[in-house]
XYZ file of C-alpha atoms in Angstrom:
588
model
C -19.287 -8.094 -0.931
C -18.817 -6.412 -4.305
C -15.616 -7.824 -5.814
C -13.608 -6.564 -8.780
C -15.235 -9.177 -11.014
C -18.747 -8.116 -9.962
C -17.873 -4.447 -10.513
C -16.371 -5.173 -13.940
C -19.443 -7.135 -15.010
C -21.786 -4.378 -13.785
C -19.898 -1.548 -15.508
C -19.927 -3.357 -18.848
C -23.711 -3.264 -18.973
C -24.237 -0.286 -21.253
C -28.006 0.129 -21.339
C -30.714 2.496 -20.184
C -31.820 1.526 -16.691
C -35.362 2.868 -16.271
C -36.287 4.774 -13.154
C -38.600 2.791 -10.895
C -41.555 4.663 -9.374
C -40.783 3.531 -5.814
C -40.816 5.344 -2.534
C -37.505 5.576 -0.694
C -37.438 3.348 2.385
C -35.019 2.551 5.172
C -35.051 -0.505 7.415
C -36.598 1.530 10.269
C -39.865 2.923 8.901
C -40.356 5.128 11.989
C -37.425 7.401 11.079
C -38.519 10.886 10.021
C -35.545 12.322 8.096
C -31.903 11.766 7.154
C -30.675 13.065 10.529
C -32.737 10.424 12.335
C -31.469 7.821 9.904
C -27.812 8.839 10.414
C -28.180 8.524 14.195
C -29.795 5.118 13.727
C -27.025 4.122 11.290
C -24.262 5.092 13.736
C -25.636 2.666 16.329
C -25.312 -0.322 13.999
C -22.547 -2.920 13.879
C -20.166 -2.877 10.918
C -22.066 -5.702 9.185
C -25.413 -3.963 9.689
C -23.985 -0.650 8.421
C -22.797 -2.286 5.215
C -26.098 -4.088 4.607
C -28.076 -0.880 5.272
C -25.838 1.110 2.912
C -26.311 -1.447 0.135
C -30.090 -1.415 0.711
C -30.346 2.401 0.552
C -27.951 2.832 -2.403
C -29.922 0.303 -4.431
C -33.048 2.425 -3.915
C -31.266 5.682 -4.728
C -30.215 4.222 -8.078
C -33.796 3.650 -9.183
C -36.024 6.019 -7.193
C -38.256 8.307 -9.254
C -36.765 11.617 -8.050
C -34.956 14.570 -9.577
C -31.200 14.030 -9.974
C -30.393 17.121 -7.881
C -32.251 15.560 -4.957
C -30.782 12.144 -5.766
C -27.193 13.458 -5.553
C -28.007 15.399 -2.362
C -29.438 12.270 -0.696
C -26.458 10.245 -1.911
C -24.111 12.719 -0.199
C -26.150 12.517 3.023
C -25.919 8.724 2.950
C -22.169 8.896 2.309
C -21.745 11.295 5.210
C -23.109 8.538 7.460
C -21.157 5.683 5.882
C -17.914 7.665 6.200
C -18.036 6.727 9.912
C -17.836 3.044 8.951
C -15.099 3.668 6.372
C -13.075 5.767 8.806
C -13.158 3.103 11.533
C -12.198 0.310 9.153
C -9.439 2.311 7.454
C -7.710 3.312 10.678
C -7.963 -0.332 11.723
C -5.938 -1.693 8.795
C -3.818 1.350 7.961
C -2.115 1.213 11.362
C -1.209 -2.492 11.321
C 2.355 -3.223 10.202
C 3.150 -6.229 8.057
C 0.536 -8.592 6.681
C -3.072 -7.720 7.489
C -4.734 -10.347 9.652
C -8.189 -11.784 8.940
C -10.132 -8.945 10.552
C -8.152 -6.252 8.705
C -8.440 -8.068 5.347
C -12.222 -8.204 5.835
C -12.213 -4.504 6.712
C -10.302 -3.649 3.535
C -12.723 -5.741 1.454
C -15.662 -3.895 3.050
C -14.213 -0.442 2.312
C -13.566 -1.438 -1.312
C -17.091 -2.849 -1.554
C -18.584 0.441 -0.268
C -16.588 2.364 -2.903
C -17.665 -0.091 -5.610
C -21.353 0.283 -4.674
C -20.964 4.059 -5.032
C -19.316 3.614 -8.455
C -22.241 1.399 -9.503
C -24.661 4.117 -8.337
C -22.948 6.726 -10.522
C -22.813 4.294 -13.446
C -26.590 3.736 -13.392
C -27.323 7.476 -13.235
C -24.777 8.126 -16.015
C -26.402 5.540 -18.318
C -29.854 6.943 -17.670
C -28.706 10.510 -18.418
C -26.897 9.375 -21.572
C -30.151 7.905 -22.874
C -31.956 11.239 -22.508
C -31.510 13.614 -25.438
C -30.184 17.079 -24.661
C -33.050 19.519 -25.369
C -31.984 22.682 -27.152
C -32.806 25.991 -25.446
C -36.145 27.348 -26.614
C -36.691 30.945 -27.657
C -39.197 33.218 -25.985
C -40.981 33.103 -22.687
C -41.665 29.345 -22.813
C -37.957 28.776 -22.255
C -38.365 30.084 -18.712
C -40.641 27.178 -17.830
C -38.797 24.399 -19.641
C -37.331 22.961 -16.453
C -37.046 23.687 -12.782
C -34.255 26.125 -11.938
C -32.536 23.467 -9.782
C -32.598 20.625 -12.317
C -29.485 19.354 -14.111
C -29.045 18.789 -17.820
C -28.037 15.272 -18.932
C -24.542 16.623 -19.674
C -24.195 18.025 -16.149
C -25.394 14.722 -14.674
C -22.794 12.817 -16.705
C -20.039 15.234 -15.640
C -21.055 14.796 -11.996
C -21.030 10.997 -12.354
C -17.707 10.982 -14.225
C -16.044 13.096 -11.554
C -17.476 10.988 -8.712
C -16.365 7.741 -10.363
C -12.820 9.103 -10.865
C -12.607 10.062 -7.164
C -13.874 6.635 -6.069
C -11.597 4.722 -8.456
C -8.607 6.670 -7.136
C -9.547 5.924 -3.535
C -10.110 2.238 -4.333
C -6.680 2.092 -5.985
C -5.046 3.735 -2.971
C -6.759 1.336 -0.551
C -5.473 -1.594 -2.593
C -1.943 -0.220 -2.417
C -2.270 0.110 1.370
C -3.214 -3.585 1.493
C -0.436 -4.508 -1.012
C -3.152 -5.913 -3.297
C -1.807 -6.354 -6.815
C -5.163 -6.997 -8.534
C -5.672 -3.464 -9.866
C -6.541 -4.217 -13.505
C -10.270 -3.488 -13.196
C -9.557 -0.148 -11.501
C -6.961 0.882 -14.098
C -9.246 -0.211 -16.943
C -11.953 2.234 -15.839
C -9.551 4.974 -14.720
C -8.059 4.917 -18.216
C -11.488 4.743 -19.867
C -12.886 7.634 -17.792
C -9.876 9.843 -18.467
C -10.052 9.010 -22.175
C -13.745 9.994 -22.135
C -12.915 13.269 -20.348
C -10.205 14.110 -22.899
C -12.559 13.356 -25.802
C -15.122 15.785 -24.359
C -12.533 18.393 -23.252
C -13.571 17.967 -19.613
C -10.079 17.467 -18.107
C -10.260 20.739 -16.147
C -13.631 20.061 -14.495
C -13.685 20.220 -10.684
C -16.766 19.471 -8.594
C -17.213 19.718 -4.803
C -18.442 16.133 -4.376
C -18.875 15.121 -0.729
C -17.401 11.643 -0.707
C -15.192 10.138 1.988
C -11.547 11.161 1.298
C -12.580 13.179 -1.782
C -10.922 16.338 -0.477
C -8.208 14.611 1.546
C -5.756 15.202 -1.295
C -7.010 18.597 -2.528
C -4.738 21.594 -3.032
C -5.288 23.984 -0.113
C -8.690 22.385 0.377
C -9.770 22.922 -3.248
C -10.859 19.815 -5.187
C -8.554 18.468 -7.898
C -9.507 18.533 -11.562
C -10.212 15.308 -13.457
C -6.745 15.541 -15.040
C -5.077 16.021 -11.642
C -6.978 13.060 -10.164
C -5.733 10.835 -12.995
C -2.164 12.162 -12.806
C -2.288 11.664 -9.022
C -2.978 7.963 -9.651
C -0.080 7.809 -12.131
C 2.268 9.519 -9.681
C 1.496 7.114 -6.843
C 1.721 4.078 -9.147
C 5.202 4.922 -10.490
C 6.594 5.290 -6.949
C 5.877 1.537 -6.506
C 3.862 1.422 -3.252
C 4.614 -2.316 -3.010
C 8.197 -1.354 -2.098
C 7.117 0.963 0.753
C 5.979 0.483 4.314
C 2.319 1.211 4.977
C 2.977 4.528 6.750
C 5.093 5.675 3.791
C 2.397 4.654 1.290
C -0.075 6.907 3.116
C 2.436 9.770 3.249
C 3.302 9.454 -0.461
C -0.381 9.411 -1.429
C -0.739 12.806 0.262
C 2.541 14.448 -0.755
C 2.289 13.308 -4.383
C -0.395 15.923 -5.173
C 2.417 18.481 -4.740
C 4.679 16.524 -7.101
C 2.348 15.811 -10.031
C 3.085 19.183 -11.619
C 6.729 18.049 -11.920
C 5.803 15.024 -14.027
C 6.044 15.437 -17.787
C 3.063 13.562 -19.233
C 2.657 13.852 -22.975
C 1.532 12.018 -26.089
C 4.968 12.793 -27.517
C 8.070 11.189 -26.069
C 10.704 13.798 -25.275
C 13.049 11.790 -23.048
C 13.972 8.239 -22.147
C 13.269 5.731 -20.639
C 10.046 4.695 -22.306
C 7.451 4.594 -19.531
C 3.941 4.700 -20.958
C 0.293 4.315 -19.985
C -2.113 2.816 -22.525
C -5.432 4.668 -22.185
C -7.186 1.760 -23.899
C -5.619 -0.839 -21.628
C -6.083 -2.075 -18.083
C -2.527 -1.783 -16.772
C -0.739 0.864 -14.675
C 2.228 2.677 -16.288
C 4.536 0.183 -18.009
C 8.250 0.285 -18.821
C 8.699 -0.634 -22.484
C 10.690 -3.877 -22.664
C 12.826 -5.034 -25.583
C 10.556 -8.016 -26.273
C 7.258 -6.094 -25.925
C 4.766 -6.919 -28.678
C 2.794 -3.738 -28.003
C 4.023 -0.598 -29.781
C 3.107 2.575 -27.837
C 4.569 4.706 -30.661
C 2.086 3.438 -33.271
C -0.153 6.065 -34.861
C -3.261 4.163 -33.757
C -2.124 3.728 -30.140
C -3.692 5.877 -27.453
C -0.758 6.232 -25.069
C 0.728 8.843 -22.794
C 4.423 8.870 -21.910
C 5.542 9.661 -18.363
C 8.878 11.451 -17.952
C 10.792 12.387 -14.836
C 13.620 14.900 -15.433
C 11.810 17.757 -13.654
C 10.646 15.494 -10.823
C 14.164 14.126 -10.280
C 15.480 17.686 -10.014
C 12.804 18.555 -7.425
C 13.500 15.406 -5.388
C 17.267 16.036 -5.383
C 16.652 19.587 -4.138
C 14.436 18.296 -1.305
C 17.058 15.716 -0.296
C 19.797 18.377 -0.261
C 17.664 20.671 1.912
C 17.201 17.840 4.404
C 20.960 17.342 4.685
C 21.611 20.950 5.728
C 18.466 21.609 7.771
C 17.703 20.820 11.404
C 13.940 21.230 10.930
C 12.102 17.949 11.570
C 9.488 18.546 8.859
C 12.143 19.293 6.216
C 14.138 16.211 7.226
C 11.014 14.056 6.992
C 10.250 15.482 3.525
C 13.815 14.663 2.505
C 13.414 11.078 3.717
C 10.214 10.702 1.689
C 11.899 12.265 -1.354
C 14.797 9.812 -1.071
C 12.382 6.881 -0.859
C 10.418 8.107 -3.896
C 13.627 8.733 -5.867
C 15.045 5.274 -5.099
C 11.775 3.559 -6.032
C 11.480 5.544 -9.270
C 15.054 4.723 -10.264
C 14.534 1.029 -9.471
C 11.312 1.025 -11.493
C 13.044 2.502 -14.532
C 15.635 -0.292 -14.655
C 15.059 -3.336 -16.885
C 13.552 -6.262 -15.010
C 16.130 -8.564 -13.423
C 16.582 -12.057 -14.842
C 15.685 -14.987 -12.604
C 15.850 -18.727 -12.912
C 12.766 -20.555 -11.720
C 12.866 -22.727 -8.659
C 10.336 -25.102 -7.156
C 11.838 -25.607 -3.727
C 10.809 -24.657 -0.207
C 12.457 -22.255 2.213
C 12.390 -21.919 5.964
C 12.069 -18.231 6.852
C 12.366 -16.342 10.123
C 11.331 -12.745 10.795
C 12.010 -10.448 13.726
C 15.540 -9.584 14.836
C 15.531 -11.597 18.081
C 13.868 -14.583 16.382
C 16.536 -14.548 13.660
C 19.325 -14.250 16.236
C 17.932 -17.231 18.159
C 17.655 -19.445 15.064
C 21.088 -18.510 13.675
C 22.609 -19.213 17.098
C 21.384 -22.800 16.641
C 18.348 -22.182 18.880
C 20.432 -20.790 21.700
C 19.243 -17.838 23.759
C 21.464 -14.762 23.922
C 22.130 -15.410 27.609
C 23.487 -18.894 26.927
C 25.343 -17.777 23.795
C 27.446 -15.279 25.746
C 27.549 -17.296 29.007
C 25.819 -14.513 30.894
C 25.928 -16.475 34.155
C 29.527 -15.248 34.448
C 28.497 -11.583 34.083
C 27.456 -9.101 36.766
C 23.688 -8.564 36.932
C 23.681 -5.150 35.228
C 25.397 -6.555 32.106
C 23.187 -9.609 31.686
C 20.800 -9.504 28.696
C 17.079 -9.380 29.357
C 15.424 -12.779 29.713
C 13.851 -14.138 26.518
C 10.849 -16.411 26.070
C 12.412 -19.054 23.839
C 9.030 -20.655 23.100
C 8.058 -17.391 21.414
C 11.354 -17.312 19.506
C 10.960 -20.803 18.026
C 8.707 -19.407 15.318
C 9.525 -20.028 11.686
C 7.495 -21.066 8.696
C 8.010 -22.788 5.373
C 7.310 -20.821 2.194
C 7.659 -21.522 -1.517
C 10.740 -20.306 -3.391
C 9.464 -19.432 -6.873
C 12.523 -17.920 -8.540
C 15.941 -16.611 -7.627
C 19.232 -15.170 -8.791
C 22.450 -14.552 -6.830
C 21.146 -11.182 -5.575
C 17.514 -11.898 -4.762
C 14.861 -14.512 -4.086
C 11.101 -14.451 -4.703
C 9.104 -16.148 -1.960
C 5.378 -16.885 -1.743
C 2.931 -18.067 0.893
C -0.845 -18.679 0.784
C -2.930 -16.932 3.451
C -6.686 -17.461 3.912
C -9.475 -15.650 5.732
C -13.253 -15.961 6.049
C -15.329 -14.180 3.415
C -17.516 -12.294 5.900
C -16.949 -10.487 9.184
C -16.447 -12.943 12.010
C -16.286 -10.124 14.538
C -19.122 -7.665 13.965
C -17.365 -5.000 15.999
C -13.805 -4.719 14.662
C -11.427 -3.097 17.102
C -7.787 -2.131 16.913
C -7.399 -3.334 20.485
C -8.378 -6.948 19.793
C -5.439 -9.318 20.352
C -4.419 -11.285 17.271
C -2.819 -14.728 17.431
C 0.858 -14.586 16.543
C 1.851 -15.888 13.122
C 5.457 -16.380 11.976
C 4.844 -14.003 9.055
C 3.134 -11.279 11.100
C 6.236 -9.082 10.846
C 6.595 -9.455 7.076
C 7.002 -5.900 5.817
C 9.174 -3.933 3.423
C 12.767 -3.322 4.629
C 12.482 -5.915 7.386
C 15.372 -8.287 7.999
C 14.641 -11.893 7.052
C 16.607 -15.122 7.428
C 16.171 -17.909 4.871
C 17.508 -21.377 4.169
C 16.353 -23.987 1.703
C 14.584 -27.068 3.002
C 16.671 -30.155 2.155
C 19.462 -27.850 1.041
C 22.360 -26.085 2.690
C 21.937 -25.636 6.419
C 23.475 -22.165 6.149
C 21.079 -19.304 6.830
C 21.116 -16.295 4.512
C 20.184 -12.819 5.705
C 18.245 -10.496 3.437
C 15.891 -7.521 3.284
C 12.323 -7.595 2.017
C 12.279 -5.237 -0.971
C 8.798 -5.736 -2.378
C 5.590 -7.141 -0.947
C 2.347 -7.824 -2.842
C -0.717 -10.039 -2.561
C -3.086 -11.493 -5.124
C -6.248 -13.584 -4.949
C -6.041 -17.200 -6.073
C -8.660 -19.891 -6.669
C -9.599 -22.101 -3.735
C -6.914 -24.817 -3.521
C -8.129 -28.390 -3.910
C -9.570 -29.790 -0.703
C -9.723 -26.420 1.078
C -12.917 -24.782 2.489
C -14.852 -22.725 -0.058
C -16.121 -20.202 2.513
C -12.688 -18.584 2.666
C -10.781 -16.145 0.484
C -7.251 -17.173 -0.489
C -4.440 -14.681 -0.971
C -0.989 -15.511 -2.257
C 1.601 -13.297 -0.572
C 4.653 -12.647 -2.756
C 7.825 -11.081 -1.400
C 11.005 -10.179 -3.226
C 14.017 -10.493 -0.933
C 17.381 -8.869 -1.553
C 20.055 -11.275 -0.332
C 22.411 -9.476 2.057
C 24.936 -11.986 3.354
C 25.673 -15.554 4.424
C 27.493 -16.896 7.470
C 26.437 -14.097 9.837
C 27.828 -14.814 13.307
C 25.427 -14.269 16.250
C 26.973 -12.433 19.182
C 26.168 -10.018 21.994
C 27.237 -6.354 22.185
C 27.201 -3.634 24.820
C 28.599 -0.139 25.231
C 32.018 0.091 26.857
C 30.814 3.151 28.753
C 27.027 3.200 28.598
C 26.428 6.463 30.440
C 22.677 7.024 30.290
C 22.190 4.297 27.666
C 21.376 0.653 28.330
C 24.394 -1.108 29.888
C 23.419 -4.745 29.244
C 24.301 -6.964 26.302
C 21.925 -7.053 23.332
C 21.737 -9.338 20.312
C 23.869 -8.560 17.249
C 25.511 -10.211 14.248
C 29.083 -10.008 13.000
C 29.157 -10.068 9.201
C 32.671 -11.203 8.201
C 34.649 -9.685 5.332
C 33.634 -11.015 1.935
C 36.036 -13.799 0.867
C 36.224 -12.452 -2.693
C 36.666 -8.807 -1.667
C 39.831 -7.998 0.244
C 38.776 -4.349 0.624
C 35.549 -5.170 2.472
C 35.273 -4.439 6.184
C 33.786 -6.552 8.952
C 30.371 -5.231 9.898
C 28.113 -5.247 12.910
C 24.351 -5.628 12.468
C 22.203 -4.610 15.455
C 18.586 -3.889 16.289
C 17.809 -0.184 15.946
C 18.836 1.562 19.138
C 20.570 4.814 18.289
C 24.232 3.897 18.051
C 26.608 6.505 16.664
C 29.801 6.513 14.648
C 32.829 6.436 17.035
C 30.877 4.586 19.751
C 33.038 1.980 21.488
C 31.426 -1.409 22.007
C 32.259 -4.777 23.515
C 31.489 -7.861 21.391
C 31.083 -11.136 23.285
C 30.711 -14.784 22.179
C 30.908 -17.521 24.820
C 33.114 -15.911 27.448
C 35.446 -14.170 25.007
C 35.273 -10.424 24.411
C 36.831 -7.946 21.984
C 36.680 -4.156 21.969
C 35.634 -2.376 18.766
C 34.877 1.108 17.525
C 32.120 1.863 15.007
C 33.654 3.625 11.995
C 30.876 4.088 9.428
C 27.093 3.791 9.267
C 26.422 1.519 6.287
C 22.689 0.980 6.474
C 19.745 1.901 8.673
C 16.067 0.982 8.475
C 13.237 1.190 10.980
C 14.459 -2.109 12.460
C 18.233 -2.405 12.185
C 21.497 -0.491 12.032
C 24.611 -1.763 10.299
C 28.081 -0.348 10.923
C 31.602 -1.014 9.764
C 33.898 -1.431 12.762
C 37.556 -1.770 13.671
C 39.051 -3.717 16.538
C 40.781 -1.620 19.172
C 43.346 -2.596 21.775
C 43.888 -1.131 25.229
């Protein structure tokens, strides 16, 4: 696999790579043309496809052919490999939570394919840069100077620059989908390529390159300019994909091409806060901190400032439209706009202060798992003494062996509002399964449901036995060195999650509708969150798995064999997993 380190090392080799006088070959010498080869390629396993692609791309870099033909063959090869990329992408883009071993390997393979293509363009670029541009000759001899279909060195470099920008963007987006935080190499070359384009006044160049996903984000099918590709990367980065669910990351990557024109990106700062991108650096947009040693305002700095007043206005308008419209598409756009707005506003706040911790935490994910653990490992049926209830009101049977799943993670730092947890995950370096499939069953892991906005229960090992409830606000992963004593044929990822602490002392209970009608009549798991002891104005709340409750619904809360009647008064919070309501007790 081509890693970020390998790519970085390759791209720093600035030299003329001579063209080798070799004949293009494929592994099957009997194949007659690219169509035959594509059919042969499609019958391969994922591992064989990758190896064949690497073999062919290496030849295309050095074959003694005209660059017009070279680019055409490269596009034909990429048309075939897009089948592999498409299968792998849909495999990991549709999995919620942490990617399992197979999906991590798939993501690595897609990135490696993109990196091989970037290396191809880099070699051709360096070769073209070493050829002097011949001035046009006068007279009839000028007609025979070159073939009508040949490209000048400048055109070759423009083609390579544009292709590299497209591939760097796609690599960045794939990393965001996998919550990978190691994006420095990609940003280093995105910034360098855009700086090169600005120097040569090539920002407006658009080319119809036929690369996988190249036109997925185009405007009405038209390719984006170099400037728009770069601004698209900035737009997605500032929305903080690490604080989004995977489906929302994909949606924001697509919708953000419509929003980039609302960003104000300038060398001159016209509004606060100070969010800048250093075109000579290797970081995504940064918020200027008080103790920053770097000065983006210096005359010698090469920085752009990113400003949001116009974008905020557009997002507020979209949210307002969603509140008054009944159209599903408009409401969905409003939900995305609200997510983007919240993430932007959070990203423009100064970083929170934490104190470091070196303790361990037990964590539980999944609403029913959390309910079971907080009920002192008691099933819902036993908690509410369901043996005394008529059959139609009894909760569904639970497999308690499945619910006894928790894991121990490291607590790195915390403050009263949030905790930062980490866990090391490993997977084999190469495909174990040569035929990845979305239908393959994966062994259950306690952290399988770890995803943004999910409910999580935590308590410190050797600390208080009280469980805290929280929401996962941010999720990212980074490669680490092989820990001492661990196998070296594996890749090690450290998963880092920021958790917003929600409450302590949640009381497990069961709830049902007083008059269910067409809705489920039986008891389901829920939590009572008592009033805050230091806030007399706070209301008791009810936290339930997402089901479609409504304000004014009347419910029955049951613990042991005791019941109270309540009415939901206000929807306080709702995610894909849970609903939280204020409630009042009612008497009959």
